[in-house]
Amino acid sequence: MTVQAPSRPASRMQQTVANRPSRGLMGWVRRGGLSTLVFFLPLLLSFGLFSWWPILRSLPLSMQQTNFLTADWVGLDNFTRVLADPLLLTAALNTLWFALLALVIGFPVPVILAVFIAELRRTRGLASALVYVPVIFPPVVAVLLWKAFFDPSPTGVLNTILGWVGLGPLSWLNDGDLAMPSIVLQATWASFGTATIIYLATLMGVQTELYDAAETDGASAFRRFWHVTLPQMRGVLLVMMLLQLIGTFQVFTEPYIMTNGGPENRTVTILMLIYRYAFVSGDYGRATALSLLLAIALSGLSWIYLWATKRWSTS
């Protein structure tokens, strides 16, 4: 009778080698890398074609005097002419003023609404749907609707409402001091629904035990909001604020349709100036140069913002 020797257990090194994922191209394929690439490739191609290629194409275009039929190389002349334009400072200050007003008026509104809706029980779904209704309107339709509301005559919609409490009538879009706040009011109405839904989804993820503990300790509604709600929403608030800043620096539709930059260039923005360079003056090189300057400024602003808020967002 033949006696088989007992099999020796594999050494630790052999087990480690057996469990170690295979490297190289074949190992990458076995781990599902090829299927991942197949699904990712259409997104990568479309993003590269419609996002990165125009950015790369704009670099030589900003150094040309062109109407897309003929092109002359002018170097940095376009940047020099953009920076020498006296309207650039006006447009930059108007854009900053719009961004500041949108931050003060438009940023707290969705946060407050989300907190209010989160406290509802039976009508939360209905309230969420009503809040999102303004987003459904096409942007141009919403702007034209509010432009009618801002009718400066005493029979205008908003002036009629003000007349009920003994105020007005106001000139609204015809008044240089009221034109930009009026545009911010419309932009806030048109966009707060999306932010409210995002904040509401964040609030639904907050642990109810934290609120119960705060109530047990006798915390008021404001203290619960300040010490429980805001810290839980911190990361989302920072991202949304950055997106709003980037969006407000690219405002175009509202001032273009409502005032066309008036009165007296009080609502001309940087994107409107780019539009005038390209489609009014036909100076596509200068328009591209200003677009690149705006992109650089927004990139710098985003980096500073992320650097300044990094510690607060992770503490």
mmCIF file of C-alpha atoms in Angstrom:
data_model
loop_
_atom_site.group_PDB
_atom_site.id
_atom_site.type_symbol
_atom_site.label_atom_id
_atom_site.label_comp_id
_atom_site.label_asym_id
_atom_site.label_seq_id
_atom_site.Cartn_x
_atom_site.Cartn_y
_atom_site.Cartn_z
ATOM 1 C CA MET A 1 0.000 0.000 0.000
ATOM 2 C CA THR A 2 1.301 3.400 -0.964
ATOM 3 C CA VAL A 3 1.126 6.060 1.686
ATOM 4 C CA GLN A 4 0.759 9.625 0.324
ATOM 5 C CA ALA A 5 2.703 12.278 2.073
ATOM 6 C CA PRO A 6 0.490 14.957 3.591
ATOM 7 C CA SER A 7 0.314 18.079 1.435
ATOM 8 C CA ARG A 8 2.304 20.937 2.794
ATOM 9 C CA PRO A 9 0.392 24.148 3.352
ATOM 10 C CA ALA A 10 1.358 26.943 1.045
ATOM 11 C CA SER A 11 3.824 29.337 2.492
ATOM 12 C CA ARG A 12 2.807 32.881 3.324
ATOM 13 C CA MET A 13 4.835 34.212 0.417
ATOM 14 C CA GLN A 14 3.145 31.824 -2.025
ATOM 15 C CA GLN A 15 -0.299 32.860 -0.736
ATOM 16 C CA THR A 16 0.630 36.521 -1.098
ATOM 17 C CA VAL A 17 1.791 35.969 -4.667
ATOM 18 C CA ALA A 18 -1.402 34.030 -5.483
ATOM 19 C CA ASN A 19 -3.636 36.730 -4.037
ATOM 20 C CA ARG A 20 -1.713 39.615 -5.572
ATOM 21 C CA PRO A 21 -3.624 41.114 -8.534
ATOM 22 C CA SER A 22 -1.888 40.520 -11.812
ATOM 23 C CA ARG A 23 -0.226 43.540 -13.303
ATOM 24 C CA GLY A 24 0.267 44.623 -16.847
ATOM 25 C CA LEU A 25 -2.192 44.934 -19.705
ATOM 26 C CA MET A 26 -3.793 41.496 -19.247
ATOM 27 C CA GLY A 27 -4.260 42.075 -15.530
ATOM 28 C CA TRP A 28 -5.925 45.388 -16.267
ATOM 29 C CA VAL A 29 -8.281 43.638 -18.719
ATOM 30 C CA ARG A 30 -9.101 40.878 -16.214
ATOM 31 C CA ARG A 31 -10.024 43.497 -13.607
ATOM 32 C CA GLY A 32 -12.630 44.966 -15.963
ATOM 33 C CA GLY A 33 -10.567 47.865 -17.245
ATOM 34 C CA LEU A 34 -11.553 47.288 -20.883
ATOM 35 C CA SER A 35 -15.289 47.311 -20.197
ATOM 36 C CA THR A 36 -14.857 50.452 -18.065
ATOM 37 C CA LEU A 37 -13.019 52.155 -20.928
ATOM 38 C CA VAL A 38 -15.764 51.197 -23.420
ATOM 39 C CA PHE A 39 -18.418 52.845 -21.251
ATOM 40 C CA PHE A 40 -16.209 55.851 -20.457
ATOM 41 C CA LEU A 41 -14.938 56.496 -24.003
ATOM 42 C CA PRO A 42 -18.103 58.194 -25.411
ATOM 43 C CA LEU A 43 -18.175 60.598 -22.468
ATOM 44 C CA LEU A 44 -14.458 61.288 -22.813
ATOM 45 C CA LEU A 45 -14.736 61.928 -26.563
ATOM 46 C CA SER A 46 -17.784 64.203 -26.269
ATOM 47 C CA PHE A 47 -16.235 66.160 -23.393
ATOM 48 C CA GLY A 48 -12.982 66.548 -25.267
ATOM 49 C CA LEU A 49 -14.692 67.547 -28.509
ATOM 50 C CA PHE A 50 -17.159 70.060 -27.094
ATOM 51 C CA SER A 51 -15.227 71.362 -24.057
ATOM 52 C CA TRP A 52 -11.471 70.994 -24.293
ATOM 53 C CA TRP A 53 -11.061 71.372 -28.059
ATOM 54 C CA PRO A 54 -12.779 74.817 -28.124
ATOM 55 C CA ILE A 55 -10.528 75.913 -25.250
ATOM 56 C CA LEU A 56 -7.410 74.795 -27.096
ATOM 57 C CA ARG A 57 -8.700 76.318 -30.344
ATOM 58 C CA SER A 58 -9.263 79.646 -28.605
ATOM 59 C CA LEU A 59 -5.572 80.027 -27.768
ATOM 60 C CA PRO A 60 -4.394 80.732 -31.347
ATOM 61 C CA LEU A 61 -7.690 82.478 -32.154
ATOM 62 C CA SER A 62 -7.079 85.049 -29.423
ATOM 63 C CA MET A 63 -3.883 86.096 -31.215
ATOM 64 C CA GLN A 64 -5.501 86.583 -34.613
ATOM 65 C CA GLN A 65 -7.517 89.296 -36.286
ATOM 66 C CA THR A 66 -10.131 87.114 -37.931
ATOM 67 C CA ASN A 67 -13.689 86.943 -39.232
ATOM 68 C CA PHE A 68 -13.354 83.137 -39.724
ATOM 69 C CA LEU A 69 -12.788 83.685 -43.440
ATOM 70 C CA THR A 70 -9.424 85.400 -43.274
ATOM 71 C CA ALA A 71 -6.989 85.581 -40.365
ATOM 72 C CA ASP A 72 -4.002 87.819 -39.620
ATOM 73 C CA TRP A 73 -1.600 87.053 -36.788
ATOM 74 C CA VAL A 74 -1.490 89.993 -34.364
ATOM 75 C CA GLY A 75 0.126 88.413 -31.298
ATOM 76 C CA LEU A 76 -0.939 89.978 -28.005
ATOM 77 C CA ASP A 77 -2.598 92.946 -29.700
ATOM 78 C CA ASN A 78 -6.094 91.672 -28.890
ATOM 79 C CA PHE A 79 -5.316 91.468 -25.168
ATOM 80 C CA THR A 80 -3.862 94.975 -25.252
ATOM 81 C CA ARG A 81 -6.976 96.380 -26.943
ATOM 82 C CA VAL A 82 -9.269 94.578 -24.496
ATOM 83 C CA LEU A 83 -7.437 95.954 -21.473
ATOM 84 C CA ALA A 84 -7.427 99.446 -23.010
ATOM 85 C CA ASP A 85 -11.199 99.440 -23.547
ATOM 86 C CA PRO A 86 -12.738 101.874 -21.018
ATOM 87 C CA LEU A 87 -15.948 99.840 -21.030
ATOM 88 C CA LEU A 88 -14.091 96.813 -19.601
ATOM 89 C CA LEU A 89 -13.849 98.358 -16.129
ATOM 90 C CA THR A 90 -17.532 99.273 -16.223
ATOM 91 C CA ALA A 91 -18.504 95.739 -17.268
ATOM 92 C CA ALA A 92 -16.254 94.191 -14.597
ATOM 93 C CA LEU A 93 -17.698 96.384 -11.843
ATOM 94 C CA ASN A 94 -21.254 95.676 -13.007
ATOM 95 C CA THR A 95 -20.528 91.935 -12.989
ATOM 96 C CA LEU A 96 -19.050 92.158 -9.496
ATOM 97 C CA TRP A 97 -22.099 94.122 -8.331
ATOM 98 C CA PHE A 98 -24.421 91.476 -9.782
ATOM 99 C CA ALA A 99 -22.417 88.685 -8.115
ATOM 100 C CA LEU A 100 -22.511 90.465 -4.743
ATOM 101 C CA LEU A 101 -26.257 91.107 -4.938
ATOM 102 C CA ALA A 102 -26.910 87.531 -6.029
ATOM 103 C CA LEU A 103 -24.837 86.259 -3.114
ATOM 104 C CA VAL A 104 -26.619 88.448 -0.541
ATOM 105 C CA ILE A 105 -30.145 88.025 -1.932
ATOM 106 C CA GLY A 106 -30.130 84.755 -3.812
ATOM 107 C CA PHE A 107 -27.897 82.489 -1.735
ATOM 108 C CA PRO A 108 -29.798 82.471 1.609
ATOM 109 C CA VAL A 109 -33.246 82.061 -0.010
ATOM 110 C CA PRO A 110 -32.954 78.367 -1.013
ATOM 111 C CA VAL A 111 -31.318 77.497 2.322
ATOM 112 C CA ILE A 112 -34.185 79.035 4.289
ATOM 113 C CA LEU A 113 -36.794 77.426 2.050
ATOM 114 C CA ALA A 114 -35.137 74.008 2.339
ATOM 115 C CA VAL A 115 -35.113 74.225 6.145
ATOM 116 C CA PHE A 116 -38.767 75.292 6.142
ATOM 117 C CA ILE A 117 -39.859 72.494 3.788
ATOM 118 C CA ALA A 118 -37.876 69.934 5.801
ATOM 119 C CA GLU A 119 -40.025 70.790 8.833
ATOM 120 C CA LEU A 120 -43.208 69.939 6.933
ATOM 121 C CA ARG A 121 -44.699 66.476 7.186
ATOM 122 C CA ARG A 122 -47.813 66.015 5.074
ATOM 123 C CA THR A 123 -47.241 68.702 2.448
ATOM 124 C CA ARG A 124 -43.488 68.322 1.929
ATOM 125 C CA GLY A 125 -43.904 66.784 -1.540
ATOM 126 C CA LEU A 126 -46.309 69.492 -2.688
ATOM 127 C CA ALA A 127 -44.073 72.253 -1.348
ATOM 128 C CA SER A 128 -41.043 70.760 -3.108
ATOM 129 C CA ALA A 129 -42.936 70.627 -6.405
ATOM 130 C CA LEU A 130 -44.120 74.237 -6.080
ATOM 131 C CA VAL A 131 -40.613 75.440 -5.283
ATOM 132 C CA TYR A 132 -39.272 73.780 -8.435
ATOM 133 C CA VAL A 133 -41.924 75.264 -10.756
ATOM 134 C CA PRO A 134 -39.872 78.386 -11.754
ATOM 135 C CA VAL A 135 -37.057 76.152 -13.019
ATOM 136 C CA ILE A 136 -39.425 74.594 -15.554
ATOM 137 C CA PHE A 137 -39.878 77.908 -17.390
ATOM 138 C CA PRO A 138 -37.456 78.386 -20.315
ATOM 139 C CA PRO A 139 -34.978 81.149 -19.399
ATOM 140 C CA VAL A 140 -36.047 83.524 -22.170
ATOM 141 C CA VAL A 141 -39.736 83.103 -21.316
ATOM 142 C CA ALA A 142 -39.046 83.765 -17.633
ATOM 143 C CA VAL A 143 -37.032 86.898 -18.428
ATOM 144 C CA LEU A 144 -39.723 88.268 -20.769
ATOM 145 C CA LEU A 145 -42.371 87.537 -18.131
ATOM 146 C CA TRP A 146 -40.509 89.492 -15.479
ATOM 147 C CA LYS A 147 -39.748 92.268 -17.938
ATOM 148 C CA ALA A 148 -43.515 92.724 -18.254
ATOM 149 C CA PHE A 149 -43.800 92.727 -14.449
ATOM 150 C CA PHE A 150 -41.227 95.526 -14.304
ATOM 151 C CA ASP A 151 -43.404 97.833 -16.416
ATOM 152 C CA PRO A 152 -42.580 101.327 -15.062
ATOM 153 C CA SER A 153 -46.099 102.665 -15.617
ATOM 154 C CA PRO A 154 -48.427 102.964 -12.579
ATOM 155 C CA THR A 155 -50.513 100.095 -13.998
ATOM 156 C CA GLY A 156 -47.531 97.707 -14.099
ATOM 157 C CA VAL A 157 -47.832 94.529 -12.070
ATOM 158 C CA LEU A 158 -45.221 95.325 -9.430
ATOM 159 C CA ASN A 159 -46.126 99.018 -9.301
ATOM 160 C CA THR A 160 -49.777 98.072 -8.782
ATOM 161 C CA ILE A 161 -48.784 95.848 -5.844
ATOM 162 C CA LEU A 162 -46.678 98.667 -4.391
ATOM 163 C CA GLY A 163 -49.609 101.020 -4.821
ATOM 164 C CA TRP A 164 -51.678 98.848 -2.492
ATOM 165 C CA VAL A 165 -49.336 99.783 0.363
ATOM 166 C CA GLY A 166 -48.887 103.395 -0.714
ATOM 167 C CA LEU A 167 -45.509 103.031 -2.442
ATOM 168 C CA GLY A 168 -44.270 103.653 -5.959
ATOM 169 C CA PRO A 169 -44.499 103.757 -8.836
ATOM 170 C CA LEU A 170 -40.864 102.865 -9.519
ATOM 171 C CA SER A 171 -39.004 103.023 -12.809
ATOM 172 C CA TRP A 172 -37.430 99.581 -12.251
ATOM 173 C CA LEU A 173 -35.348 98.728 -15.352
ATOM 174 C CA ASN A 174 -35.260 102.370 -16.492
ATOM 175 C CA ASP A 175 -33.607 103.469 -13.248
ATOM 176 C CA GLY A 176 -29.847 103.025 -13.130
ATOM 177 C CA ASP A 177 -29.911 102.288 -9.400
ATOM 178 C CA LEU A 178 -32.778 99.771 -9.577
ATOM 179 C CA ALA A 179 -31.962 98.009 -12.848
ATOM 180 C CA MET A 180 -29.334 95.599 -11.488
ATOM 181 C CA PRO A 181 -31.270 94.684 -8.292
ATOM 182 C CA SER A 182 -34.312 94.044 -10.494
ATOM 183 C CA ILE A 183 -32.305 91.667 -12.679
ATOM 184 C CA VAL A 184 -30.971 89.892 -9.579
ATOM 185 C CA LEU A 185 -34.539 89.492 -8.306
ATOM 186 C CA GLN A 186 -35.565 87.764 -11.529
ATOM 187 C CA ALA A 187 -32.445 85.576 -11.615
ATOM 188 C CA THR A 188 -33.045 84.501 -8.014
ATOM 189 C CA TRP A 189 -36.648 83.568 -8.757
ATOM 190 C CA ALA A 190 -35.623 81.543 -11.805
ATOM 191 C CA SER A 191 -32.849 79.525 -10.144
ATOM 192 C CA PHE A 192 -33.605 79.044 -6.453
ATOM 193 C CA GLY A 193 -35.687 75.896 -7.055
ATOM 194 C CA THR A 194 -32.743 73.692 -8.020
ATOM 195 C CA ALA A 195 -30.633 74.801 -5.054
ATOM 196 C CA THR A 196 -33.588 74.301 -2.694
ATOM 197 C CA ILE A 197 -34.057 70.686 -3.813
ATOM 198 C CA ILE A 198 -30.320 69.998 -3.375
ATOM 199 C CA TYR A 199 -30.318 71.483 0.127
ATOM 200 C CA LEU A 200 -33.496 69.605 0.978
ATOM 201 C CA ALA A 201 -31.928 66.307 -0.065
ATOM 202 C CA THR A 202 -28.949 67.134 2.157
ATOM 203 C CA LEU A 203 -31.224 67.874 5.109
ATOM 204 C CA MET A 204 -33.039 64.576 4.656
ATOM 205 C CA GLY A 205 -29.710 62.844 5.290
ATOM 206 C CA VAL A 206 -29.112 64.548 8.648
ATOM 207 C CA GLN A 207 -29.429 62.142 11.555
ATOM 208 C CA THR A 208 -32.611 62.827 13.516
ATOM 209 C CA GLU A 209 -30.805 61.804 16.725
ATOM 210 C CA LEU A 210 -28.829 65.036 16.546
ATOM 211 C CA TYR A 211 -32.011 67.114 16.554
ATOM 212 C CA ASP A 212 -33.485 65.001 19.343
ATOM 213 C CA ALA A 213 -30.378 65.513 21.450
ATOM 214 C CA ALA A 214 -30.440 69.266 20.786
ATOM 215 C CA GLU A 215 -34.112 69.489 21.766
ATOM 216 C CA THR A 216 -33.407 67.492 24.937
ATOM 217 C CA ASP A 217 -30.702 70.005 25.842
ATOM 218 C CA GLY A 218 -33.250 72.795 25.382
ATOM 219 C CA ALA A 219 -31.743 74.289 22.196
ATOM 220 C CA SER A 220 -33.957 76.788 20.401
ATOM 221 C CA ALA A 221 -34.869 76.462 16.727
ATOM 222 C CA PHE A 222 -32.157 78.960 15.767
ATOM 223 C CA ARG A 223 -29.490 77.157 17.812
ATOM 224 C CA ARG A 224 -30.507 73.816 16.281
ATOM 225 C CA PHE A 225 -30.155 75.375 12.833
ATOM 226 C CA TRP A 226 -26.794 76.955 13.665
ATOM 227 C CA HIS A 227 -25.189 74.043 15.513
ATOM 228 C CA VAL A 228 -26.784 71.028 13.806
ATOM 229 C CA THR A 229 -28.162 71.925 10.380
ATOM 230 C CA LEU A 230 -25.418 74.200 9.063
ATOM 231 C CA PRO A 231 -22.494 71.910 10.024
ATOM 232 C CA GLN A 232 -24.214 69.001 8.256
ATOM 233 C CA MET A 233 -24.724 71.115 5.123
ATOM 234 C CA ARG A 234 -21.249 72.623 5.187
ATOM 235 C CA GLY A 235 -19.726 70.755 2.239
ATOM 236 C CA VAL A 236 -22.772 71.249 0.001
ATOM 237 C CA LEU A 237 -22.974 74.949 0.901
ATOM 238 C CA LEU A 238 -19.352 75.521 -0.100
ATOM 239 C CA VAL A 239 -19.743 73.778 -3.452
ATOM 240 C CA MET A 240 -23.020 75.566 -4.222
ATOM 241 C CA MET A 241 -21.522 78.935 -3.335
ATOM 242 C CA LEU A 242 -18.586 78.331 -5.681
ATOM 243 C CA LEU A 243 -20.930 77.279 -8.502
ATOM 244 C CA GLN A 244 -23.060 80.360 -7.911
ATOM 245 C CA LEU A 245 -20.038 82.649 -8.035
ATOM 246 C CA ILE A 246 -18.895 81.117 -11.319
ATOM 247 C CA GLY A 247 -22.430 81.333 -12.725
ATOM 248 C CA THR A 248 -22.976 84.957 -11.726
ATOM 249 C CA PHE A 249 -19.717 86.023 -13.349
ATOM 250 C CA GLN A 250 -21.085 84.607 -16.615
ATOM 251 C CA VAL A 251 -24.493 86.295 -16.508
ATOM 252 C CA PHE A 252 -25.751 87.276 -19.952
ATOM 253 C CA THR A 253 -29.352 86.353 -20.764
ATOM 254 C CA GLU A 254 -31.076 88.467 -18.110
ATOM 255 C CA PRO A 255 -29.353 91.839 -18.726
ATOM 256 C CA TYR A 256 -29.269 91.305 -22.486
ATOM 257 C CA ILE A 257 -33.033 90.766 -22.795
ATOM 258 C CA MET A 258 -34.181 93.076 -20.016
ATOM 259 C CA THR A 259 -32.020 96.155 -20.545
ATOM 260 C CA ASN A 260 -29.483 95.395 -23.315
ATOM 261 C CA GLY A 261 -26.879 96.841 -20.953
ATOM 262 C CA GLY A 262 -28.742 100.054 -20.149
ATOM 263 C CA PRO A 263 -29.513 102.471 -18.800
ATOM 264 C CA GLU A 264 -26.190 104.202 -19.496
ATOM 265 C CA ASN A 265 -24.267 100.896 -19.447
ATOM 266 C CA ARG A 266 -25.263 100.280 -15.818
ATOM 267 C CA THR A 267 -26.056 96.613 -16.542
ATOM 268 C CA VAL A 268 -23.376 95.759 -19.120
ATOM 269 C CA THR A 269 -21.612 92.571 -18.011
ATOM 270 C CA ILE A 270 -18.403 90.911 -19.175
ATOM 271 C CA LEU A 271 -20.260 88.333 -21.252
ATOM 272 C CA MET A 272 -22.294 91.108 -22.892
ATOM 273 C CA LEU A 273 -19.039 92.837 -23.778
ATOM 274 C CA ILE A 274 -17.761 89.582 -25.320
ATOM 275 C CA TYR A 275 -21.010 89.337 -27.299
ATOM 276 C CA ARG A 276 -20.613 92.913 -28.582
ATOM 277 C CA TYR A 277 -17.014 92.287 -29.647
ATOM 278 C CA ALA A 278 -17.959 89.150 -31.577
ATOM 279 C CA PHE A 279 -21.440 89.702 -33.001
ATOM 280 C CA VAL A 280 -21.730 93.497 -33.149
ATOM 281 C CA SER A 281 -18.188 94.541 -34.054
ATOM 282 C CA GLY A 282 -17.218 91.255 -35.726
ATOM 283 C CA ASP A 283 -13.943 91.234 -33.772
ATOM 284 C CA TYR A 284 -13.751 87.558 -32.863
ATOM 285 C CA GLY A 285 -10.110 87.715 -31.852
ATOM 286 C CA ARG A 286 -10.767 90.373 -29.218
ATOM 287 C CA ALA A 287 -13.852 88.480 -28.018
ATOM 288 C CA THR A 288 -11.769 85.324 -27.608
ATOM 289 C CA ALA A 289 -9.052 87.244 -25.771
ATOM 290 C CA LEU A 290 -11.577 88.589 -23.252
ATOM 291 C CA SER A 291 -13.062 85.094 -22.881
ATOM 292 C CA LEU A 292 -9.635 83.713 -21.976
ATOM 293 C CA LEU A 293 -9.056 86.516 -19.483
ATOM 294 C CA LEU A 294 -12.407 85.714 -17.873
ATOM 295 C CA ALA A 295 -11.531 82.008 -17.742
ATOM 296 C CA ILE A 296 -8.195 82.785 -16.079
ATOM 297 C CA ALA A 297 -9.883 85.094 -13.562
ATOM 298 C CA LEU A 298 -12.508 82.476 -12.695
ATOM 299 C CA SER A 299 -9.846 79.775 -12.339
ATOM 300 C CA GLY A 300 -7.897 81.996 -9.963
ATOM 301 C CA LEU A 301 -11.040 82.853 -8.012
ATOM 302 C CA SER A 302 -11.939 79.165 -7.711
ATOM 303 C CA TRP A 303 -8.451 78.266 -6.477
ATOM 304 C CA ILE A 304 -8.455 81.059 -3.881
ATOM 305 C CA TYR A 305 -11.944 80.091 -2.747
ATOM 306 C CA LEU A 306 -11.073 76.405 -2.372
ATOM 307 C CA TRP A 307 -7.843 77.241 -0.563
ATOM 308 C CA ALA A 308 -9.584 79.657 1.804
ATOM 309 C CA THR A 309 -12.419 77.259 2.626
ATOM 310 C CA LYS A 310 -10.433 73.998 2.739
ATOM 311 C CA ARG A 311 -9.814 74.114 6.471
ATOM 312 C CA TRP A 312 -13.392 75.104 7.317
ATOM 313 C CA SER A 313 -14.860 72.407 5.078
ATOM 314 C CA THR A 314 -12.835 69.625 6.751
ATOM 315 C CA SER A 315 -12.881 70.794 10.376
#
